PDB file of N, CA and C in Angstrom:
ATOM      1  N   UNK A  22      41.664 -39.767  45.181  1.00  0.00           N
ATOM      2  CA  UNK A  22      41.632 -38.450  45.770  1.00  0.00           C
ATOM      3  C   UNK A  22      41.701 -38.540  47.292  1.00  0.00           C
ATOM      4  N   UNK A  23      41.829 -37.848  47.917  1.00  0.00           N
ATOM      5  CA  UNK A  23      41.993 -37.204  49.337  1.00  0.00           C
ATOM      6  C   UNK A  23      40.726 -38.183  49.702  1.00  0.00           C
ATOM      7  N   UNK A  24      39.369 -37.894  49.696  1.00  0.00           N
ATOM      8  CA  UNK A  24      38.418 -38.461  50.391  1.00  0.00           C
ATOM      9  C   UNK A  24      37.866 -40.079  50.233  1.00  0.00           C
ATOM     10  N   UNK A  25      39.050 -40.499  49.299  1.00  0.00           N
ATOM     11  CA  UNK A  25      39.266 -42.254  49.306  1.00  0.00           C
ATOM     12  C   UNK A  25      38.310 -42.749  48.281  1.00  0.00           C
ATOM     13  N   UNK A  26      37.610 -41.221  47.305  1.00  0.00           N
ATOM     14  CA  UNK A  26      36.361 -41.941  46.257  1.00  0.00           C
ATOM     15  C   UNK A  26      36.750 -42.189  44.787  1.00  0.00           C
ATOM     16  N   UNK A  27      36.408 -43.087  44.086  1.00  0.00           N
ATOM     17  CA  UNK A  27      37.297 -43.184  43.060  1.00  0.00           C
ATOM     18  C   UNK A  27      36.075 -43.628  42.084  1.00  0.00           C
ATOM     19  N   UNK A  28      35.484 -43.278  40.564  1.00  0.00           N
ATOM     20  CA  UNK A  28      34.700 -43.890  39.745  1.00  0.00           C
ATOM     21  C   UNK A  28      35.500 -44.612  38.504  1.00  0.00           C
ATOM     22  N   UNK A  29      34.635 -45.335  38.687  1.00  0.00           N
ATOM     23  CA  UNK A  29      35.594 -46.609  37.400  1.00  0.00           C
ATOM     24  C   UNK A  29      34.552 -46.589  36.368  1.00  0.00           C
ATOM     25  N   UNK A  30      34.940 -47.021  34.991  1.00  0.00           N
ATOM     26  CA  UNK A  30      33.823 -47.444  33.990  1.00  0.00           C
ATOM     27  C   UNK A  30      34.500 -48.838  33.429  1.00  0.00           C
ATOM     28  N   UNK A  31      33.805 -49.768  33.168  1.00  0.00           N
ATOM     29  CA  UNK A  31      34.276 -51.056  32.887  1.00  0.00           C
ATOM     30  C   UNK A  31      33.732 -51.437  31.860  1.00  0.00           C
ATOM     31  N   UNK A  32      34.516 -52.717  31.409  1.00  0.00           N
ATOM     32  CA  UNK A  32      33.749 -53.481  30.260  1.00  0.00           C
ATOM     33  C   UNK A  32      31.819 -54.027  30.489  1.00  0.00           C
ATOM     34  N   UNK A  33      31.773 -54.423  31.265  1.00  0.00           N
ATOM     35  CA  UNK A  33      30.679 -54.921  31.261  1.00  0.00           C
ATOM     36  C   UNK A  33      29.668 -53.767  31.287  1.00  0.00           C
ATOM     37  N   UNK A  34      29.823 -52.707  30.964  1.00  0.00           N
ATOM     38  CA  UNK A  34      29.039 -51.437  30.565  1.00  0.00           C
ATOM     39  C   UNK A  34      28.472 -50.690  32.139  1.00  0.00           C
ATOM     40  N   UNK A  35      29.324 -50.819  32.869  1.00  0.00           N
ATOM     41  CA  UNK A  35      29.083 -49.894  34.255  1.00  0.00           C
ATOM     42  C   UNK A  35      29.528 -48.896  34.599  1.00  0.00           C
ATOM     43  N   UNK A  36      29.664 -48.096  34.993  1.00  0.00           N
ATOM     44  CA  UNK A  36      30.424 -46.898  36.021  1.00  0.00           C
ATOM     45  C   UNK A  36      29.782 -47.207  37.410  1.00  0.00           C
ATOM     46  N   UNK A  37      31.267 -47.293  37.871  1.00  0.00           N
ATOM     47  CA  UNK A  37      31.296 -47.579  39.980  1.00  0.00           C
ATOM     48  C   UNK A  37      31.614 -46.949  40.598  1.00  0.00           C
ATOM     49  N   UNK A  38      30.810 -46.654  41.754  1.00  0.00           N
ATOM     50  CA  UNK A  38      31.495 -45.363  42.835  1.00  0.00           C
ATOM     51  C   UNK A  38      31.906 -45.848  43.470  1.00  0.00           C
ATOM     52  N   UNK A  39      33.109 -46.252  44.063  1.00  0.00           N
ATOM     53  CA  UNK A  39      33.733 -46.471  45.121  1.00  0.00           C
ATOM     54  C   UNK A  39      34.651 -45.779  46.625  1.00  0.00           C
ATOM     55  N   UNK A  40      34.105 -46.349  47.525  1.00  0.00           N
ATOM     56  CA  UNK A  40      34.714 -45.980  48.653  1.00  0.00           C
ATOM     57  C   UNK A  40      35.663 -46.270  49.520  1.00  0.00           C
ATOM     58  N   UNK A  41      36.861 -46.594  50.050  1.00  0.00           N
ATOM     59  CA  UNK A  41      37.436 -46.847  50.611  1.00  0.00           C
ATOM     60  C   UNK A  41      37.645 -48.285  50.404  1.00  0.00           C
ATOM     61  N   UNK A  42      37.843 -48.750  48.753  1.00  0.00           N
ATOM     62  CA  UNK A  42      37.945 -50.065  48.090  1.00  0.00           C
ATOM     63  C   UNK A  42      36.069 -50.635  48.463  1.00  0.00           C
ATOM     64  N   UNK A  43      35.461 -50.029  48.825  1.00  0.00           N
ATOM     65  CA  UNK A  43      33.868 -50.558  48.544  1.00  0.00           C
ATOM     66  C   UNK A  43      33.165 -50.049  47.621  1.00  0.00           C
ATOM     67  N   UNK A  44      32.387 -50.931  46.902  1.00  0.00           N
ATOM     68  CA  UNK A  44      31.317 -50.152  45.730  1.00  0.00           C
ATOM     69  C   UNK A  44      30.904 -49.789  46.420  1.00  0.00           C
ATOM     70  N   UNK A  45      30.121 -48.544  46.481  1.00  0.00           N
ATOM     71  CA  UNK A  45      28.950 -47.792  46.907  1.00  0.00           C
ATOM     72  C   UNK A  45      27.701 -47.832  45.829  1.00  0.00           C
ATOM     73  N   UNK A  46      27.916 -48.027  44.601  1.00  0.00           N
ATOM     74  CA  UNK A  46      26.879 -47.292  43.864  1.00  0.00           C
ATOM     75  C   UNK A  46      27.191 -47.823  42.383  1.00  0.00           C
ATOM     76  N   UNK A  47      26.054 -48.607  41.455  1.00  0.00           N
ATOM     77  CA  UNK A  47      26.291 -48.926  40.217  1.00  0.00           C
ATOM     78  C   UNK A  47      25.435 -48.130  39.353  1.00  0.00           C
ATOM     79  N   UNK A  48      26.278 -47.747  38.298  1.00  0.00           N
ATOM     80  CA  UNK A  48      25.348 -46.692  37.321  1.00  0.00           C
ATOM     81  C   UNK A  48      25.499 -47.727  36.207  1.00  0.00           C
ATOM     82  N   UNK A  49      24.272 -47.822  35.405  1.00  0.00           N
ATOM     83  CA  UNK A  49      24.521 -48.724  33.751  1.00  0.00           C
ATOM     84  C   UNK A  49      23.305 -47.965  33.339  1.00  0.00           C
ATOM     85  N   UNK A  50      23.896 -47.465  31.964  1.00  0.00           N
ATOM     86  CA  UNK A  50      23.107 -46.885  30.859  1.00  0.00           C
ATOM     87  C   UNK A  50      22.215 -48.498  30.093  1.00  0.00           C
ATOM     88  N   UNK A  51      20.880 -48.056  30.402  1.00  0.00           N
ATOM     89  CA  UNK A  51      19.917 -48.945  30.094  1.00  0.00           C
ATOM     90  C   UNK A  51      18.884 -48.467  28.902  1.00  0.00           C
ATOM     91  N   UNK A  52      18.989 -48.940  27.549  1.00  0.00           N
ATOM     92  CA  UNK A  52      17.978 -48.533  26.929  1.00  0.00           C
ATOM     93  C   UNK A  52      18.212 -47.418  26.302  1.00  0.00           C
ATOM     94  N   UNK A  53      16.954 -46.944  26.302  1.00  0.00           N
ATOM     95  CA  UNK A  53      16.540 -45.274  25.815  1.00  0.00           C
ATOM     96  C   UNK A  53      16.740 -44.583  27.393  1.00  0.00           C
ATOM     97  N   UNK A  54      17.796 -44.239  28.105  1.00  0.00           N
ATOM     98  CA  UNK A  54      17.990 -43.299  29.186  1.00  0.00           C
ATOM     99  C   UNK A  54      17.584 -41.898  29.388  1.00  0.00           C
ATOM    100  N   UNK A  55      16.441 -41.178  29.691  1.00  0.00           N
ATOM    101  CA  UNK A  55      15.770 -40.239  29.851  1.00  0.00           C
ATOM    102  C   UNK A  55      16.354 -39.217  30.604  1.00  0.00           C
ATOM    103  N   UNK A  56      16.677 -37.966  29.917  1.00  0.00           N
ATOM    104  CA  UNK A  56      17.209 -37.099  31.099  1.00  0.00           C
ATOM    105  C   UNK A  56      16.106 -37.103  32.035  1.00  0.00           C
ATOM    106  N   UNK A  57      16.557 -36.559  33.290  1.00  0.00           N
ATOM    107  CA  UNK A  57      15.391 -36.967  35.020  1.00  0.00           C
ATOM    108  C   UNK A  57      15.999 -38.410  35.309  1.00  0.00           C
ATOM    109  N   UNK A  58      16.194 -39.131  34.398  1.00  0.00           N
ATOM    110  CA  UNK A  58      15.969 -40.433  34.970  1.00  0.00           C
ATOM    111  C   UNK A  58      17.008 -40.613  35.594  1.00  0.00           C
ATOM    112  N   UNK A  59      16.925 -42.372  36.443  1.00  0.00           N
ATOM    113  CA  UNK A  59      18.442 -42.278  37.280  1.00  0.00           C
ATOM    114  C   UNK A  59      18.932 -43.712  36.570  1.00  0.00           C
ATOM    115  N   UNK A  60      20.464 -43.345  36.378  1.00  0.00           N
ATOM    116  CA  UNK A  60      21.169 -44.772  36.100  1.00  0.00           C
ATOM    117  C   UNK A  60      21.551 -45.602  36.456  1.00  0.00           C
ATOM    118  N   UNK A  61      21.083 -45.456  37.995  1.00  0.00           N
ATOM    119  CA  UNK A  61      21.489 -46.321  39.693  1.00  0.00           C
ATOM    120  C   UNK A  61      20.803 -47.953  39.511  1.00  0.00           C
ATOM    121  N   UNK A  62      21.713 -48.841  39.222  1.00  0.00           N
ATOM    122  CA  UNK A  62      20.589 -50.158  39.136  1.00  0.00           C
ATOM    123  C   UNK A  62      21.506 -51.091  40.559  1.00  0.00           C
ATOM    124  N   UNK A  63      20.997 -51.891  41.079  1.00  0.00           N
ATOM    125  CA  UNK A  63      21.248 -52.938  42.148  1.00  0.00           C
ATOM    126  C   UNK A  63      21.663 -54.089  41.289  1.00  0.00           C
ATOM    127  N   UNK A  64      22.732 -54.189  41.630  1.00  0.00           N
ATOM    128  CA  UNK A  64      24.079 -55.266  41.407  1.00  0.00           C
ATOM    129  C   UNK A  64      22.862 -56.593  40.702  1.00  0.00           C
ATOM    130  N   UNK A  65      21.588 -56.992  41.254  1.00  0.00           N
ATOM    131  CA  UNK A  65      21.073 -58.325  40.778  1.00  0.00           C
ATOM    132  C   UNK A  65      20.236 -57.708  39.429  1.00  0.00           C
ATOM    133  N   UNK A  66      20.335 -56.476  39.014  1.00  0.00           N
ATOM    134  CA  UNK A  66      19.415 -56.094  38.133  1.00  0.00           C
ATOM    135  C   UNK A  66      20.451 -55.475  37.018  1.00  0.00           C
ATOM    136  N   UNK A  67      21.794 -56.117  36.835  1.00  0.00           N
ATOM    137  CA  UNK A  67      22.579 -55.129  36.048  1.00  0.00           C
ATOM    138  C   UNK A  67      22.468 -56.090  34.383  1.00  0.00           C
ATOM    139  N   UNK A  68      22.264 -55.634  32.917  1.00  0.00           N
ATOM    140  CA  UNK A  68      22.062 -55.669  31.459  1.00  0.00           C
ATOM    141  C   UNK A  68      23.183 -56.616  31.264  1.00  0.00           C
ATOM    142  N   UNK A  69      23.319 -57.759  30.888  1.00  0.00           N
ATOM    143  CA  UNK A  69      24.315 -58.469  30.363  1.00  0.00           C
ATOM    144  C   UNK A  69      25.224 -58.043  28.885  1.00  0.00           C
ATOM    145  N   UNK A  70      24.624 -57.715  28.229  1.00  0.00           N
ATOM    146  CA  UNK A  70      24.666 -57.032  27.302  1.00  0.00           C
ATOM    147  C   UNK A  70      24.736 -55.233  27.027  1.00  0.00           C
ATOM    148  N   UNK A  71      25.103 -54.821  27.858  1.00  0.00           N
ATOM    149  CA  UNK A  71      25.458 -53.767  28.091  1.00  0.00           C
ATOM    150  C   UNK A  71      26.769 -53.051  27.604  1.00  0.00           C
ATOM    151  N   UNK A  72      26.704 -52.050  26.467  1.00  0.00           N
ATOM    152  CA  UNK A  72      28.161 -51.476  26.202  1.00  0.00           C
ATOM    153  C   UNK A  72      28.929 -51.425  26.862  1.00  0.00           C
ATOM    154  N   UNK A  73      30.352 -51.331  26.393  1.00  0.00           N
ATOM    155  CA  UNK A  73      31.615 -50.822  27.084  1.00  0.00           C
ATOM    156  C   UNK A  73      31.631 -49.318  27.572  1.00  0.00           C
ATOM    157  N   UNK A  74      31.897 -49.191  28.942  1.00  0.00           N
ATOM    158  CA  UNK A  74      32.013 -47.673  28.796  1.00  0.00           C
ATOM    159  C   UNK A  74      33.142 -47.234  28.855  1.00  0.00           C
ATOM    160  N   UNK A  75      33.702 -46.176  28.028  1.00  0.00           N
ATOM    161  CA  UNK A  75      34.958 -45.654  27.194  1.00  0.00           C
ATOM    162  C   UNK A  75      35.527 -44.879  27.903  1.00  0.00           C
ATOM    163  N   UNK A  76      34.361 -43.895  28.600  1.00  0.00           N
ATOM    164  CA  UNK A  76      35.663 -42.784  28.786  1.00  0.00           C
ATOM    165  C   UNK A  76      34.090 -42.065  30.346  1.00  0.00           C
ATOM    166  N   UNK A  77      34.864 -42.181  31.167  1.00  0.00           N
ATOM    167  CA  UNK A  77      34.172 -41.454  32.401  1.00  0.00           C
ATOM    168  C   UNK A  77      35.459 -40.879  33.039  1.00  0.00           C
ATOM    169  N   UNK A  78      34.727 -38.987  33.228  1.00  0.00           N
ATOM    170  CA  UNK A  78      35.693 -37.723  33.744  1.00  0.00           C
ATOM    171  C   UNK A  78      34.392 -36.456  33.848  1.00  0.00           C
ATOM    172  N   UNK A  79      35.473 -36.292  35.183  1.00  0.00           N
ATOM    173  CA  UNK A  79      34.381 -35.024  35.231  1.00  0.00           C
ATOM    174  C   UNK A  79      34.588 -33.774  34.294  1.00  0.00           C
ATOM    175  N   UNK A  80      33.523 -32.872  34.456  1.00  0.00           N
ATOM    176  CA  UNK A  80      33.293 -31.715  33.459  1.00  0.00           C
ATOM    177  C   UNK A  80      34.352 -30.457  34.326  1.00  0.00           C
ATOM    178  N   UNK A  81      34.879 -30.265  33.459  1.00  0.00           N
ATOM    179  CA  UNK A  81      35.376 -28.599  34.097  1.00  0.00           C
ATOM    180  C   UNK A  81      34.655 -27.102  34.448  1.00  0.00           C
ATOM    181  N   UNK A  82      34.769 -26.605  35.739  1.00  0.00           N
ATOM    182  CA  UNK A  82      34.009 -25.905  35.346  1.00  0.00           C
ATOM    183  C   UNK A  82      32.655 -26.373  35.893  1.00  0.00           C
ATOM    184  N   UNK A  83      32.064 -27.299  36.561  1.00  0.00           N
ATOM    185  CA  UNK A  83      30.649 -27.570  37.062  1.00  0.00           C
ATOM    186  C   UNK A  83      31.026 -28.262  38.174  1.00  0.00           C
ATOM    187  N   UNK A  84      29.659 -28.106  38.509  1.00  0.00           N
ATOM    188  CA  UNK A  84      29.934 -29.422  40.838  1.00  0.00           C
ATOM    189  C   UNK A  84      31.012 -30.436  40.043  1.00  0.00           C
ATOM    190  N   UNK A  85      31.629 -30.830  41.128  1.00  0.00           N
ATOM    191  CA  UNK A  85      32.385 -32.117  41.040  1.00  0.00           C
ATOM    192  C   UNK A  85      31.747 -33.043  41.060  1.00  0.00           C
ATOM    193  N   UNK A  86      30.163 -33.552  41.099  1.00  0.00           N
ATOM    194  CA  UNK A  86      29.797 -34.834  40.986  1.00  0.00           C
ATOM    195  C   UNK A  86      29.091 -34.430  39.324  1.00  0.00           C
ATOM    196  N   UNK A  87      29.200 -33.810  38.672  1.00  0.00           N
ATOM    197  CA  UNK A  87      28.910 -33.764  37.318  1.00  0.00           C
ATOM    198  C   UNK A  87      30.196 -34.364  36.585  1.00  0.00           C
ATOM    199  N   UNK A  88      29.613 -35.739  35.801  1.00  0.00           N
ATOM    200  CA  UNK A  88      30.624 -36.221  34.908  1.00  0.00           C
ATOM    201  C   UNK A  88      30.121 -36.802  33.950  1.00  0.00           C
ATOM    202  N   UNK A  89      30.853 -36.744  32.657  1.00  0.00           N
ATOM    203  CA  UNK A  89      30.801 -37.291  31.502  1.00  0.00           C
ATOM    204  C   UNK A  89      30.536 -38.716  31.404  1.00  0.00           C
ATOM    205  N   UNK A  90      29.874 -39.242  30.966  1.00  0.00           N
ATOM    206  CA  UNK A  90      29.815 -40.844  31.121  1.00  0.00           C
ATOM    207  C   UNK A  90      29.432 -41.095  29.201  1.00  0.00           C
ATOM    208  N   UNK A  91      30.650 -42.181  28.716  1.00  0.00           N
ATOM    209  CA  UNK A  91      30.305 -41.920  27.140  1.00  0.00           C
ATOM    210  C   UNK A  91      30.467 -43.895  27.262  1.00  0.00           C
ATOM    211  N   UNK A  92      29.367 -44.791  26.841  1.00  0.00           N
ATOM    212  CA  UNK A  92      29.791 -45.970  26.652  1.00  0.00           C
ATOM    213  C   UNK A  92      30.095 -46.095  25.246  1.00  0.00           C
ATOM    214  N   UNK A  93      30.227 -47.205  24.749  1.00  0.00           N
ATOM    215  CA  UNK A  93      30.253 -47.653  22.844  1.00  0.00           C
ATOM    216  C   UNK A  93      28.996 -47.609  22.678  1.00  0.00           C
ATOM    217  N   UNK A  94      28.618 -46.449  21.968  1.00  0.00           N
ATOM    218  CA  UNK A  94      27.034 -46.291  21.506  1.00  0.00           C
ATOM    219  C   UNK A  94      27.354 -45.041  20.746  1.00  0.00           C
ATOM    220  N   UNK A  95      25.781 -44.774  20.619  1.00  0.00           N
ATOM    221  CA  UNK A  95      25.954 -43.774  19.680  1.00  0.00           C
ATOM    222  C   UNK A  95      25.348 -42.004  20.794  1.00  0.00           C
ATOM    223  N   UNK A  96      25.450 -42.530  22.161  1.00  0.00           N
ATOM    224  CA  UNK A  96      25.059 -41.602  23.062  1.00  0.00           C
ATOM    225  C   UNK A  96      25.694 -41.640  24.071  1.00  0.00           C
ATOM    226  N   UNK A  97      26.153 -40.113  24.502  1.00  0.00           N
ATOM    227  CA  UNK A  97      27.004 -39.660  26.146  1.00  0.00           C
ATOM    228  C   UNK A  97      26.280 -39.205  27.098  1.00  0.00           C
ATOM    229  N   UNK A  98      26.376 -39.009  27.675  1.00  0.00           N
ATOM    230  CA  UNK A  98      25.847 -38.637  29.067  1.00  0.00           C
ATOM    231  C   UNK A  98      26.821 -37.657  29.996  1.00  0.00           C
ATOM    232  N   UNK A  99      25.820 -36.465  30.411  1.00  0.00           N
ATOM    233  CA  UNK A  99      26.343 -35.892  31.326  1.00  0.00           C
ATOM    234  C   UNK A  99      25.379 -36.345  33.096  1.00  0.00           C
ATOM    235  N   UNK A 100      25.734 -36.724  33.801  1.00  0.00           N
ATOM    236  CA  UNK A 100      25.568 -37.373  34.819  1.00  0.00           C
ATOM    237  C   UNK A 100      25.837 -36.516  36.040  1.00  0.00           C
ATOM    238  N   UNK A 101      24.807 -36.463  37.198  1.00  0.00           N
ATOM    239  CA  UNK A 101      24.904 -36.104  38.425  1.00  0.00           C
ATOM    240  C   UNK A 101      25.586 -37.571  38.948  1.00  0.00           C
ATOM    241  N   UNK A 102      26.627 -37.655  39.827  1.00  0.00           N
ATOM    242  CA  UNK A 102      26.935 -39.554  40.075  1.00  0.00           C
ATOM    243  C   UNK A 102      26.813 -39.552  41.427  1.00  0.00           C
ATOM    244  N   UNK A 103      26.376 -38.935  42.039  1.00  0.00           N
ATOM    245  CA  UNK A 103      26.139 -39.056  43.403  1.00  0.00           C
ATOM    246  C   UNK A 103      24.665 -39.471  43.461  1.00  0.00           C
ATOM    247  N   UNK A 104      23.609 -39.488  42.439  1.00  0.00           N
ATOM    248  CA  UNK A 104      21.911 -39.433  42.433  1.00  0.00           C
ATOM    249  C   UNK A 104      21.963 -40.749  41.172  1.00  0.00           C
ATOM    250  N   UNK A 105      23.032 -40.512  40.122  1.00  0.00           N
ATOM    251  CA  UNK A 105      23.204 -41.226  39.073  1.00  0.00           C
ATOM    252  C   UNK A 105      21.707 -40.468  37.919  1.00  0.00           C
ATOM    253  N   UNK A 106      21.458 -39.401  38.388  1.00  0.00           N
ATOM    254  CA  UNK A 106      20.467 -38.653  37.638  1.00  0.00           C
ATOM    255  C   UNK A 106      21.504 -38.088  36.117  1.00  0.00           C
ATOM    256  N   UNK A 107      20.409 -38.305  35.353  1.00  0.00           N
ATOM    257  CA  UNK A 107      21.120 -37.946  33.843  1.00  0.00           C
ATOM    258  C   UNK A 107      20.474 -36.483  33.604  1.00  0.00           C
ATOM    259  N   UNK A 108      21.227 -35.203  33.414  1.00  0.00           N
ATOM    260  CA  UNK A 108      21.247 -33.960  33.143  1.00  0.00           C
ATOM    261  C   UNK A 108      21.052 -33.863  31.535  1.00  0.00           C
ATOM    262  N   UNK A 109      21.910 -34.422  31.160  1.00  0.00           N
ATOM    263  CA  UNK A 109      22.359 -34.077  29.723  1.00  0.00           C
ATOM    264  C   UNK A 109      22.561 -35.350  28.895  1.00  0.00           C
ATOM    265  N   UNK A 110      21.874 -35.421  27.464  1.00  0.00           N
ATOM    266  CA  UNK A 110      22.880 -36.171  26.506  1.00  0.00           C
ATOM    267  C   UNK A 110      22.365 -35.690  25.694  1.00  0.00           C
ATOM    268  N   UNK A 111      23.889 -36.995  24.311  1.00  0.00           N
ATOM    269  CA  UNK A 111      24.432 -36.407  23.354  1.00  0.00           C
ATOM    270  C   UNK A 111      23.899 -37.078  22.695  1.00  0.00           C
ATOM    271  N   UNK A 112      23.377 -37.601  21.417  1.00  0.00           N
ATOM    272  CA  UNK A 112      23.429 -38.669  20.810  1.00  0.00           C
ATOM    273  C   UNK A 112      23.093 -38.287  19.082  1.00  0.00           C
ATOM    274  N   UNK A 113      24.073 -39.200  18.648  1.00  0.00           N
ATOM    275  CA  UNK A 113      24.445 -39.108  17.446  1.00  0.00           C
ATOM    276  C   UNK A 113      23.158 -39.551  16.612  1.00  0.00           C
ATOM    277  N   UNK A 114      23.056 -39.094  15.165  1.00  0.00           N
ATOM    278  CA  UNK A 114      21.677 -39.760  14.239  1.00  0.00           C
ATOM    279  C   UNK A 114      21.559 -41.126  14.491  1.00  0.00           C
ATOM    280  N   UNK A 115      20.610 -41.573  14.096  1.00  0.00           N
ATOM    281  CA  UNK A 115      20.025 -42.659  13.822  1.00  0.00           C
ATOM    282  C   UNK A 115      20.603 -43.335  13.034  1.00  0.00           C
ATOM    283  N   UNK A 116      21.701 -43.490  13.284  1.00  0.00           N
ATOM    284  CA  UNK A 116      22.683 -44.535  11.939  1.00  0.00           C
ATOM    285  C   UNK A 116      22.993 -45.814  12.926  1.00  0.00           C
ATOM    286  N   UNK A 117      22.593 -47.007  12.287  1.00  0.00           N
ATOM    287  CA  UNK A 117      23.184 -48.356  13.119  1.00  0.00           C
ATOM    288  C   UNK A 117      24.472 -48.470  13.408  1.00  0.00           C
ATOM    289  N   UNK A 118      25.610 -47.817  12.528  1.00  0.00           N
ATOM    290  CA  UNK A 118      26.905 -48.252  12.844  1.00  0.00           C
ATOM    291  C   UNK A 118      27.765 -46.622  13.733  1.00  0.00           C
ATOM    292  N   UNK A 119      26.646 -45.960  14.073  1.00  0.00           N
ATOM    293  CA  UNK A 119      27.708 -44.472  14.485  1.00  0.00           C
ATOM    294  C   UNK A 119      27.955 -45.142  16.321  1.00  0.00           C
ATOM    295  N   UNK A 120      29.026 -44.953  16.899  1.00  0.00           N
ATOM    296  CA  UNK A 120      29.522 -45.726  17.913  1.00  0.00           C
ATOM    297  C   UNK A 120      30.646 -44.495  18.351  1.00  0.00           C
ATOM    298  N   UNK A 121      30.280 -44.210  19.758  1.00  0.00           N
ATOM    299  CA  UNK A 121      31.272 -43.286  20.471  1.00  0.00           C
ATOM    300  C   UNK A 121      32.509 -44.027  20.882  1.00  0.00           C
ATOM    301  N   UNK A 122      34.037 -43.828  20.033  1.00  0.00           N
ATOM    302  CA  UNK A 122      34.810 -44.304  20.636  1.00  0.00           C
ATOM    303  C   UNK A 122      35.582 -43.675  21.592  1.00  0.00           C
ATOM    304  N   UNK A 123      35.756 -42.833  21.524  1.00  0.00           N
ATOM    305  CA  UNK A 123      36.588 -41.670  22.894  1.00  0.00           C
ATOM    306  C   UNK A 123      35.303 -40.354  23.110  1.00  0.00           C
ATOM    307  N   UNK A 124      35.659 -39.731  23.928  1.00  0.00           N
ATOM    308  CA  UNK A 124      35.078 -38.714  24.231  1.00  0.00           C
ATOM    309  C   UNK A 124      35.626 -37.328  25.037  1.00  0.00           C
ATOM    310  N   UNK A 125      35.601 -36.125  25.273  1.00  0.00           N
ATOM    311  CA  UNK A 125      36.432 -35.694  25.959  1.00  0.00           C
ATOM    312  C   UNK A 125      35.922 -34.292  26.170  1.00  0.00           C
ATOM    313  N   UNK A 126      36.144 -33.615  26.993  1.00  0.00           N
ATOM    314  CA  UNK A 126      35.792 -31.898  27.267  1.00  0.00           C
ATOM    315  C   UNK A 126      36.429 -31.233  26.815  1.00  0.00           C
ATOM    316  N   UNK A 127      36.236 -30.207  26.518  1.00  0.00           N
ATOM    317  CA  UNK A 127      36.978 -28.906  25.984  1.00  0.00           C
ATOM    318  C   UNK A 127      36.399 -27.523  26.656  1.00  0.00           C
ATOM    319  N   UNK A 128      37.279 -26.701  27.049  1.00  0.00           N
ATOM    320  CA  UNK A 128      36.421 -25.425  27.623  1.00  0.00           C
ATOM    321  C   UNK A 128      37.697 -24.203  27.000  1.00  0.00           C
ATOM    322  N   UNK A 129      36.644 -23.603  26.689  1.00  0.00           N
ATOM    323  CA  UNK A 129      37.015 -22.352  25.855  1.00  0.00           C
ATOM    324  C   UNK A 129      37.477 -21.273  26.459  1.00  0.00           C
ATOM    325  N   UNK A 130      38.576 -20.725  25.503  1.00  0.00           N
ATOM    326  CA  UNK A 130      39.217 -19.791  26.619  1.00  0.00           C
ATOM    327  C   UNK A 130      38.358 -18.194  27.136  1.00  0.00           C
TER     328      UNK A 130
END
């Protein structure tokens, strides 16, 4: 975009804010993730084992730092990514094998 910021989601189960080709900011869904809570961890503290994340886009229709964040799990996230504060999630029953493979918005006419 215009102001040089760009978020990535990667294999190693992160979403990155970047600036002008610099990380600024690592988000990784850790655990049981609490809405309030923040998903901001420091590069020496990031889950080895951490899902893939699939599909990160913002929401239509809300601030521009509100975005979807969905890794391979059975839970999405709606995300402030400027605070990395979690607003919202989704998460599927309690089944061991239910696993988000895509994810996506829809807004009604």
């Amino acid at each position: 975009n215009q102001s040089g910021k760009i978020i990535t989601g990667s294999a190693d189960g992160t979403v990155r804010l970047w600036s002008k080709g610099q990380c600024q900011k690592i988000l990784q869904p850790q655990g049981k993730v609490a809405i309030g809570s923040s998903m901001v961890v420091d590069a020496s503290r990031l889950l080895t084992e951490s899902p893939a994340i699939l599909c990160v886009m913002p929401i239509p229709d809300a601030p521009s730092s509100h975005w979807l964040i969905a890794p391979r799990s059975s839970t999405a996230y709606v995300v402030e990514v400027e605070s990395g504060i979690v607003l919202q999630k989704f998460q599927a029953a309690e089944a061991k094998d239910d696993v988000v493979i895509s994810a996506g918005v829809a807004m009604p006419d």
